[in-house]
Coordinates of C-alpha atoms in Angstrom, one line a residue:
M21 CA 0.3 0.0 0.0
T22 CA 1.5 3.4 -0.7
L23 CA 0.5 6.6 1.2
R24 CA 1.1 10.0 -0.7
R25 CA 4.6 10.6 1.1
V26 CA 7.4 13.9 0.6
S27 CA 10.9 13.1 -0.7
L28 CA 13.7 14.8 -1.3
H29 CA 15.5 15.0 -5.4
A30 CA 18.3 17.1 -6.7
D31 CA 17.8 19.1 -9.8
S32 CA 18.6 22.4 -12.3
G33 CA 14.9 23.8 -11.5
S34 CA 14.3 26.9 -9.5
G35 CA 11.9 27.6 -6.4
A36 CA 11.1 28.8 -3.4
D37 CA 14.0 31.1 -1.9
T38 CA 15.4 28.5 0.9
A39 CA 16.1 30.4 3.9
G40 CA 13.0 30.7 5.4
L41 CA 12.1 26.8 4.5
R42 CA 15.7 25.8 5.9
A43 CA 14.4 28.1 9.3
A44 CA 11.0 25.9 8.9
F45 CA 12.9 22.4 9.1
D46 CA 15.1 23.7 11.8
A47 CA 11.9 24.4 13.5
I48 CA 10.6 20.9 13.0
R49 CA 13.2 19.4 14.1
I50 CA 13.1 21.3 17.2
E51 CA 9.2 21.1 17.7
F52 CA 9.9 17.1 17.0
Q53 CA 12.7 16.5 19.0
I54 CA 14.3 14.8 16.5
P55 CA 18.0 14.3 17.7
A56 CA 20.9 15.8 15.2
T57 CA 23.7 13.7 16.4
F58 CA 23.9 10.4 18.9
P59 CA 25.2 10.1 22.5
P60 CA 29.2 9.7 22.7
A61 CA 28.3 6.2 24.6
V62 CA 26.3 5.3 21.2
L63 CA 28.7 6.4 18.9
A64 CA 31.5 4.9 21.1
E65 CA 30.2 1.4 20.9
A66 CA 29.1 1.5 17.2
Q67 CA 32.6 2.3 16.5
S68 CA 33.5 -0.6 18.3
A69 CA 30.9 -3.1 17.0
A70 CA 32.0 -1.9 13.6
V71 CA 35.4 -3.3 13.7
A72 CA 34.9 -6.2 15.6
T73 CA 31.4 -8.1 14.0
P74 CA 32.0 -11.6 13.9
R75 CA 31.5 -13.5 10.5
P76 CA 29.0 -15.8 9.7
Q77 CA 30.2 -19.4 9.1
R78 CA 27.9 -19.6 5.9
D79 CA 29.7 -17.9 2.9
E80 CA 27.6 -16.9 0.0
T81 CA 29.9 -14.2 -1.2
A82 CA 29.8 -16.0 -4.7
V83 CA 26.0 -15.3 -5.0
E84 CA 26.0 -12.8 -7.8
F85 CA 23.8 -10.1 -5.1
V86 CA 22.5 -6.6 -6.0
T87 CA 21.3 -3.4 -4.3
I88 CA 18.5 -1.2 -5.7
D89 CA 17.8 1.6 -4.1
P90 CA 17.2 5.5 -4.9
P91 CA 20.5 7.7 -6.4
G92 CA 22.8 8.4 -3.4
S93 CA 21.0 6.2 -1.0
M94 CA 24.0 4.7 1.9
D95 CA 21.9 2.8 4.2
L96 CA 21.0 -0.3 1.8
D97 CA 19.0 -3.0 4.1
Q98 CA 18.6 -5.4 0.6
A99 CA 20.4 -7.2 -2.0
M100 CA 18.9 -9.4 -4.2
A101 CA 19.6 -12.3 -6.5
L102 CA 17.3 -13.5 -9.2
G103 CA 17.6 -17.0 -10.6
R104 CA 15.5 -19.4 -12.8
D105 CA 14.6 -22.9 -10.7
G106 CA 13.7 -25.1 -13.4
S107 CA 9.8 -24.1 -14.4
G108 CA 9.7 -21.6 -11.3
Y109 CA 12.3 -19.2 -10.0
R110 CA 14.6 -18.8 -6.8
V111 CA 14.9 -15.9 -4.9
R112 CA 17.3 -15.0 -3.1
Y113 CA 17.1 -11.9 -0.6
A114 CA 19.9 -10.7 2.0
I115 CA 19.1 -8.3 4.3
A116 CA 21.0 -6.7 6.5
D117 CA 22.6 -8.4 9.4
V118 CA 22.0 -5.6 12.3
P119 CA 21.6 -8.0 15.6
A120 CA 25.2 -9.0 14.4
F121 CA 26.4 -5.4 15.4
V122 CA 23.4 -4.6 17.6
V123 CA 23.7 -5.9 21.5
A124 CA 20.7 -5.9 23.3
G125 CA 20.2 -4.2 26.1
G126 CA 23.2 -1.9 25.0
A127 CA 23.7 1.9 24.1
I128 CA 22.6 1.5 20.9
D129 CA 19.6 -0.9 21.1
V130 CA 18.5 1.5 24.1
E131 CA 19.0 4.7 21.6
A132 CA 17.3 2.6 18.9
R133 CA 14.1 1.6 21.0
A134 CA 14.0 5.5 21.5
R135 CA 14.2 7.0 18.1
V136 CA 12.3 3.7 16.1
E137 CA 12.8 4.4 12.9
T138 CA 14.9 6.9 10.5
L139 CA 13.2 9.6 10.2
Y140 CA 13.5 11.7 6.7
L141 CA 13.2 15.7 5.9
P142 CA 13.8 17.3 2.8
D143 CA 17.1 18.7 4.1
A144 CA 18.5 15.8 5.8
R145 CA 17.7 12.8 8.2
S146 CA 18.0 11.3 11.7
P147 CA 19.0 8.1 11.4
L148 CA 18.0 4.9 13.5
H149 CA 21.7 3.8 14.1
P150 CA 24.8 5.5 14.0
P151 CA 26.3 6.1 9.8
V152 CA 29.5 4.3 10.9
L153 CA 26.9 1.1 10.8
S154 CA 24.0 2.0 8.9
E155 CA 25.9 3.4 5.5
E156 CA 29.0 1.3 6.1
A157 CA 29.4 -1.9 8.6
A158 CA 26.3 -3.2 8.5
S159 CA 24.8 -1.6 4.8
L160 CA 25.3 -3.6 2.0
L161 CA 27.3 -1.6 -0.2
P162 CA 29.0 -3.0 -3.4
G163 CA 32.5 -4.8 -3.4
V164 CA 32.7 -5.6 0.6
D165 CA 31.9 -8.4 2.4
R166 CA 28.6 -8.5 4.7
P167 CA 26.9 -10.5 7.2
A168 CA 23.3 -10.6 6.2
Y169 CA 20.2 -12.7 6.5
V170 CA 19.7 -14.4 3.5
W171 CA 16.0 -15.7 2.8
D172 CA 16.2 -18.2 0.3
L173 CA 12.9 -18.5 -1.7
R174 CA 12.0 -21.3 -3.9
L175 CA 9.1 -20.1 -6.6
D176 CA 6.9 -21.8 -8.9
A177 CA 6.4 -21.1 -12.5
A178 CA 3.5 -18.5 -11.3
S179 CA 5.6 -17.1 -8.5
Q180 CA 4.1 -19.1 -6.0
V181 CA 6.2 -19.1 -2.9
T182 CA 6.7 -22.7 -2.4
G183 CA 9.6 -23.2 -0.2
V184 CA 11.6 -20.9 2.5
E185 CA 14.7 -21.0 4.0
V186 CA 16.4 -18.5 6.6
Y187 CA 19.9 -18.0 7.6
R188 CA 23.0 -16.5 8.4
A189 CA 25.6 -15.9 5.8
L190 CA 28.5 -13.5 4.5
V191 CA 26.9 -11.9 1.1
R192 CA 29.1 -9.4 -1.3
S193 CA 26.5 -7.2 -3.6
R194 CA 28.0 -6.5 -7.1
A195 CA 26.4 -3.7 -7.7
R196 CA 24.0 -0.5 -7.0
F197 CA 21.7 0.4 -9.3
D198 CA 18.4 3.0 -9.0
Y199 CA 15.3 2.1 -10.1
A200 CA 15.5 4.7 -13.3
G201 CA 18.2 2.7 -14.3
V202 CA 16.6 -0.5 -13.6
Q203 CA 13.7 0.8 -15.9
A204 CA 16.0 1.6 -18.5
D205 CA 17.7 -1.1 -18.8
I206 CA 14.8 -3.4 -18.7
D207 CA 12.9 -1.5 -21.4
S208 CA 15.9 -1.3 -23.7
G209 CA 16.7 -5.4 -23.0
R210 CA 19.9 -4.4 -21.9
A211 CA 19.5 -6.0 -18.5
P212 CA 21.1 -8.9 -17.4
E213 CA 19.0 -12.6 -16.6
G214 CA 19.1 -11.2 -13.0
L215 CA 17.4 -8.0 -13.7
A216 CA 15.3 -8.9 -16.0
L217 CA 13.9 -11.4 -13.7
L218 CA 12.8 -8.7 -11.7
A219 CA 9.8 -7.8 -13.9
E220 CA 8.9 -11.2 -14.6
I221 CA 8.6 -12.3 -11.1
G222 CA 7.0 -8.8 -10.2
T223 CA 4.3 -9.0 -12.4
K224 CA 3.3 -12.1 -11.6
R225 CA 3.7 -11.3 -7.7
Q226 CA 1.6 -8.5 -8.6
A227 CA -1.0 -10.7 -10.3
L228 CA -1.0 -12.9 -7.6
E229 CA -1.9 -10.0 -5.0
I230 CA -5.1 -8.8 -7.2
A231 CA -6.1 -12.8 -7.2
R232 CA -5.7 -13.0 -3.6
G233 CA -8.0 -9.6 -3.0
G234 CA -4.6 -7.2 -2.3
A235 CA -4.8 -3.6 -2.8
S236 CA -2.4 -0.9 -3.4
L237 CA -3.3 2.8 -3.2
P238 CA -1.6 4.9 -6.2
M239 CA -1.3 7.7 -4.1
P240 CA 1.2 10.1 -6.0
E241 CA 4.5 10.9 -4.4
Q242 CA 5.5 14.7 -3.7
E243 CA 8.7 15.5 -4.3
V244 CA 10.0 18.8 -2.6
V245 CA 13.0 19.2 -5.3
V246 CA 16.5 21.2 -4.7
D247 CA 18.1 22.8 -7.7
Q248 CA 22.0 23.3 -7.3
G249 CA 21.5 26.8 -5.7
G250 CA 19.8 25.2 -2.8
R251 CA 16.5 26.5 -3.8
Y252 CA 13.2 24.1 -3.6
T253 CA 10.2 23.2 -5.4
L254 CA 7.6 21.1 -5.1
R255 CA 6.3 18.4 -7.7
Y256 CA 4.2 15.0 -8.1
R257 CA 6.4 11.9 -9.2
P258 CA 4.7 8.8 -10.8
S259 CA 6.0 5.6 -9.4
L260 CA 8.4 3.2 -11.8
P261 CA 7.0 -0.1 -12.7
A262 CA 10.5 -1.3 -11.1
E263 CA 9.8 0.2 -8.0
E264 CA 6.9 -1.8 -7.7
W265 CA 8.4 -5.1 -8.8
N266 CA 11.2 -4.2 -6.6
A267 CA 8.1 -3.5 -3.6
Q268 CA 6.8 -7.3 -4.9
I269 CA 10.0 -8.9 -3.3
S270 CA 9.9 -7.3 -0.2
L271 CA 6.2 -8.3 0.4
M272 CA 6.6 -11.8 -0.9
T273 CA 9.7 -12.2 1.9
G274 CA 6.8 -10.4 4.7
M275 CA 4.3 -13.0 3.7
A276 CA 6.9 -15.5 4.1
A277 CA 8.0 -14.4 7.8
A278 CA 4.7 -14.4 9.0
T279 CA 4.2 -17.6 7.7
L280 CA 7.3 -18.9 9.6
M281 CA 5.8 -16.8 12.5
L282 CA 2.1 -18.2 12.8
G283 CA 3.8 -21.5 12.3
G284 CA 6.5 -21.3 15.4
Q285 CA 3.5 -19.7 17.5
V286 CA 6.2 -16.6 17.7
G287 CA 6.8 -13.1 16.5
I288 CA 5.3 -9.9 15.6
L289 CA 2.5 -9.3 12.7
R290 CA 2.0 -6.1 10.7
T291 CA -1.8 -6.1 10.9
M292 CA -4.6 -3.9 9.3
P293 CA -8.1 -4.9 9.5
E294 CA -10.9 -5.3 6.3
P295 CA -12.2 -1.5 5.3
D296 CA -15.6 -1.2 7.7
P297 CA -18.3 -2.4 5.3
Q298 CA -20.5 0.7 6.1
A299 CA -16.8 3.2 4.4
L300 CA -16.8 0.6 1.7
T301 CA -20.5 1.0 0.5
Q302 CA -19.9 4.8 1.1
F303 CA -17.0 4.4 -1.1
R304 CA -18.7 2.9 -3.7
R305 CA -21.1 5.1 -3.9
T306 CA -18.4 8.1 -4.7
V307 CA -17.1 6.1 -6.5
A308 CA -20.6 6.1 -8.8
A309 CA -21.3 9.6 -8.1
M310 CA -18.2 10.7 -9.5
G311 CA -18.7 8.4 -12.7
A312 CA -16.2 5.5 -12.6
S313 CA -17.2 1.9 -13.0
W314 CA -16.5 -0.4 -10.7
P315 CA -18.2 -3.9 -11.8
Q316 CA -19.8 -5.6 -8.4
D317 CA -17.8 -8.4 -9.1
Q318 CA -14.8 -6.7 -8.7
T319 CA -12.6 -6.3 -5.6
Y320 CA -11.6 -2.6 -4.4
G321 CA -7.8 -3.7 -4.8
A322 CA -8.1 -5.0 -8.2
F323 CA -10.8 -1.3 -9.2
L324 CA -7.8 0.9 -7.5
R325 CA -5.0 -0.5 -9.3
G326 CA -6.6 0.9 -12.0
L327 CA -6.7 4.0 -11.5
D328 CA -6.1 7.3 -13.1
Q329 CA -3.9 10.1 -11.3
A330 CA -3.9 12.3 -14.2
N331 CA -7.8 12.1 -14.2
A332 CA -9.6 15.2 -12.1
A333 CA -12.2 12.5 -11.1
H334 CA -9.7 9.4 -10.3
L335 CA -7.6 11.8 -8.5
A336 CA -10.7 12.8 -6.0
I337 CA -11.3 8.8 -5.7
I338 CA -8.0 8.0 -5.2
H339 CA -7.9 10.2 -1.8
E340 CA -11.2 9.4 -0.5
A341 CA -9.7 5.7 -0.9
T342 CA -8.0 6.5 1.9
T343 CA -10.6 6.1 4.3
L344 CA -10.5 2.5 3.3
F345 CA -7.1 2.1 5.3
R346 CA -6.9 2.3 8.1
G347 CA -6.3 0.7 11.9
A348 CA -2.9 -0.8 10.4
G349 CA -0.5 -1.6 13.6
Y350 CA 1.9 -4.3 14.9
T351 CA 0.5 -7.7 16.6
P352 CA 2.9 -9.5 18.9
F353 CA 2.2 -13.1 19.7
D354 CA 3.7 -15.9 21.7
A355 CA 2.3 -19.2 22.0
E356 CA -1.1 -17.6 21.9
M357 CA -2.0 -17.2 18.6
P358 CA -3.3 -13.4 18.0
A359 CA -7.3 -12.8 16.5
Q360 CA -5.9 -10.5 14.1
R361 CA -3.4 -12.1 11.5
V362 CA -4.0 -10.8 8.4
H363 CA -2.7 -7.5 6.9
A364 CA -5.9 -6.4 4.6
A365 CA -4.1 -4.7 2.0
V366 CA -1.5 -7.3 1.7
A367 CA -4.5 -9.5 1.6
A368 CA -2.6 -12.2 3.5
P369 CA 0.0 -12.1 6.9
Y370 CA 2.5 -10.1 6.5
A371 CA 5.4 -9.3 8.9
H372 CA 8.4 -6.5 8.7
V373 CA 11.6 -7.9 8.4
T374 CA 13.3 -6.2 5.4
A375 CA 14.5 -3.0 6.9
P376 CA 16.0 -3.2 9.9
L377 CA 18.7 -0.2 9.0
R378 CA 15.8 2.1 9.5
R379 CA 12.9 0.3 10.9
L380 CA 13.2 -0.9 14.7
V381 CA 10.9 -3.7 14.6
D382 CA 12.9 -5.4 11.6
R383 CA 15.6 -6.0 14.0
F384 CA 13.8 -8.2 15.9
G385 CA 11.4 -10.2 13.2
L386 CA 14.6 -11.5 11.5
A387 CA 16.0 -12.7 14.6
V388 CA 12.5 -14.8 15.0
C389 CA 12.3 -15.9 11.5
A390 CA 16.2 -17.2 11.1
A391 CA 15.8 -19.5 14.5
L392 CA 12.1 -20.9 13.4
S393 CA 13.8 -21.9 9.9
A394 CA 16.4 -23.3 11.6
G395 CA 14.3 -25.1 14.1
E396 CA 16.1 -23.6 16.8
P397 CA 14.9 -21.8 20.1
V398 CA 14.1 -17.9 19.2
P399 CA 16.6 -16.2 21.2
Q400 CA 15.6 -15.0 24.5
W401 CA 16.4 -11.1 23.5
A402 CA 14.1 -11.2 20.8
R403 CA 10.8 -13.0 22.5
A404 CA 11.3 -11.1 25.7
A405 CA 11.1 -7.8 23.6
L406 CA 8.4 -8.4 21.4
P407 CA 5.4 -7.0 24.0
Q408 CA 6.9 -3.5 23.8
L409 CA 7.4 -3.4 20.0
A410 CA 3.8 -3.0 19.1
G411 CA 3.5 0.6 21.4
L412 CA 7.2 1.9 20.3
M413 CA 6.3 1.3 17.0
R414 CA 2.5 2.4 17.4
A415 CA 4.4 5.6 18.5
G416 CA 7.4 5.4 15.5
D417 CA 4.7 5.9 12.9
Q418 CA 2.7 8.4 14.1
R419 CA 5.4 10.7 14.6
A420 CA 7.2 10.3 11.3
A421 CA 4.0 10.8 9.8
A422 CA 3.8 14.4 11.6
V423 CA 7.6 15.1 10.6
A424 CA 6.3 14.6 6.9
R425 CA 3.0 16.3 7.6
A426 CA 4.8 19.4 8.5
C427 CA 7.4 19.4 6.3
R428 CA 5.2 19.1 3.2
D429 CA 2.7 22.0 5.0
A430 CA 6.2 24.2 5.1
A431 CA 7.8 23.2 1.7
E432 CA 4.0 24.0 0.5
A433 CA 3.5 27.3 2.0
A434 CA 7.2 28.4 1.1
E435 CA 6.6 27.4 -2.8
L436 CA 3.1 30.1 -2.3
S437 CA 4.8 32.6 -0.3
G438 CA 5.1 35.5 -2.3
R439 CA 2.4 34.7 -4.7
I440 CA -1.2 35.8 -3.0
G441 CA -3.6 36.8 -5.1
Q442 CA -2.3 34.4 -8.3
E443 CA -4.8 31.8 -9.5
F444 CA -4.2 28.3 -10.1
D445 CA -6.2 25.2 -11.9
A446 CA -6.9 22.7 -9.2
V447 CA -8.9 19.5 -9.0
V448 CA -11.2 18.8 -6.0
V449 CA -10.4 15.6 -4.0
D450 CA -13.0 16.3 -0.6
D451 CA -15.7 18.1 0.2
R452 CA -15.5 19.1 3.5
G453 CA -19.3 20.7 4.3
S454 CA -19.3 23.9 6.2
K455 CA -14.8 23.4 6.2
G456 CA -15.1 23.8 2.5
S457 CA -13.2 21.8 0.4
L458 CA -9.8 19.8 -0.3
V459 CA -8.1 20.7 -3.6
A460 CA -5.2 19.4 -5.5
L461 CA -3.3 22.0 -7.5
T462 CA -1.0 20.1 -10.7
D463 CA 1.7 22.6 -10.4
P464 CA 3.1 23.2 -8.5
A465 CA 2.5 19.8 -6.3
I466 CA 0.3 21.0 -3.4
L467 CA -2.8 19.6 -1.9
A468 CA -4.3 22.4 0.2
P469 CA -7.9 23.6 1.9
C470 CA -10.0 25.6 0.0
T471 CA -12.8 28.0 1.7
D472 CA -16.0 27.4 -0.9
R473 CA -16.9 23.7 -1.0
A474 CA -17.3 21.9 -4.6
E475 CA -17.7 18.9 -6.1
P476 CA -15.2 16.1 -5.7
G477 CA -14.0 15.4 -9.3
T478 CA -14.2 18.5 -10.3
T479 CA -12.0 20.9 -11.9
V480 CA -11.7 24.6 -11.0
R481 CA -10.3 27.9 -10.6
V482 CA -8.8 28.5 -7.4
R483 CA -6.9 31.7 -5.6
L484 CA -4.6 31.5 -3.3
T485 CA -5.6 34.0 -0.4
A486 CA -2.9 32.7 2.6
A487 CA 0.6 30.9 2.8
D488 CA 2.3 31.5 6.0
L489 CA 5.3 29.4 6.2
L490 CA 5.5 30.6 10.2
E491 CA 2.7 28.3 11.0
R492 CA 3.0 25.7 7.8
T493 CA -0.2 26.4 6.4
V494 CA -2.1 27.9 2.7
R495 CA -5.4 28.5 1.6
F496 CA -7.5 29.1 -1.7
E497 CA -10.5 30.3 -2.5
V498 CA -12.4 29.3 -6.3
V499 CA -12.7 31.7 -8.8
R500 CA -16.0 32.7 -8.9

């Protein structure tokens, strides 16, 4: 499931003056108490761990793993090696072995539990772990040996998982790719088989997702673009097919992790309830009112996948569909099986295990799964943490969402500062009754309140009436 995100992208364009915006980002760091560095004890422990980590007994450095990440990324959690296996496939997915560097109860562990996850701001980020680990010793950088948890997944011809093994091993990534480059190579036919199979397997996994009733919300990503002069502007960035194929590998691994945990009766799942029946009924009415076709026998996941972000009515429908994606959380269990086992958007049991450098819970999930796969006892340090992880992750997710929202609001206010009275084309995405409406501008890429009510899905001309960077607010009115 994809929600509207804010990311940073370097470009050569122009945009809002950065002085006020950088001050706004600094204010957000203060407001949300985002640390700028790590305590000395954490840094010292990380430095020692970086040079003293034991090497796993199993050596898989001969396997040709590669990574696919956004340009410039250094905290590389995952590396993959894709191959054919008879009429099916073999997917080996290496995940950074963070437990090899972090001692339970140590300074790094305590700090990570306070931070919960890496926080991303447009001008900087606050990592979960010290960079000497997250960007160096534990990161699956190319050309160097790294300890990892390897997921060895066997797939049939339809890319359905038929076998899973998880173990620790030494790996070496051969190359670091970005999504645009991978997409270009696949489209042109230049991609080696390992990368070309990403499209083949990913497409089949998407078909399986649709068949089981999974849902992905095609919310456009909002980019904060910074040019060479340090100026910012906003735009929407459509996702590439390669990103979706890559996400399917991670989803498949998370589903395999949940199956292991449920089989072993211990672990922590990422769960989300089915959409409320009343919300689903209301959503169908909204779709009909906007003139979109949704066959009665088609699942909401399949319907959402066919929506077009460039279509005004569809954009309003996408926004309205967010009401269906609520209640996600983490469900720990030990011996007593959980009542809630499924993530409704995945349409299957699912667990987070593929981003341990950036998300706290994955470190524990990996240790649980490796032990269960080997038929060994789950490490006590991981088992003991399970009851606390759900609350920690809930608070961390809420904080990350609030930080992202504050950064987006600041960037929007900065982009529009000095443009009071100007008019823009917009799409109405929500009717807020007495509070007016919510409109989406396409240029610049902004979603903001409007004081006037208008029918969702319609295109309107709006005038900017307020843009306050200090308050991080903007407001429009419909041009009569």
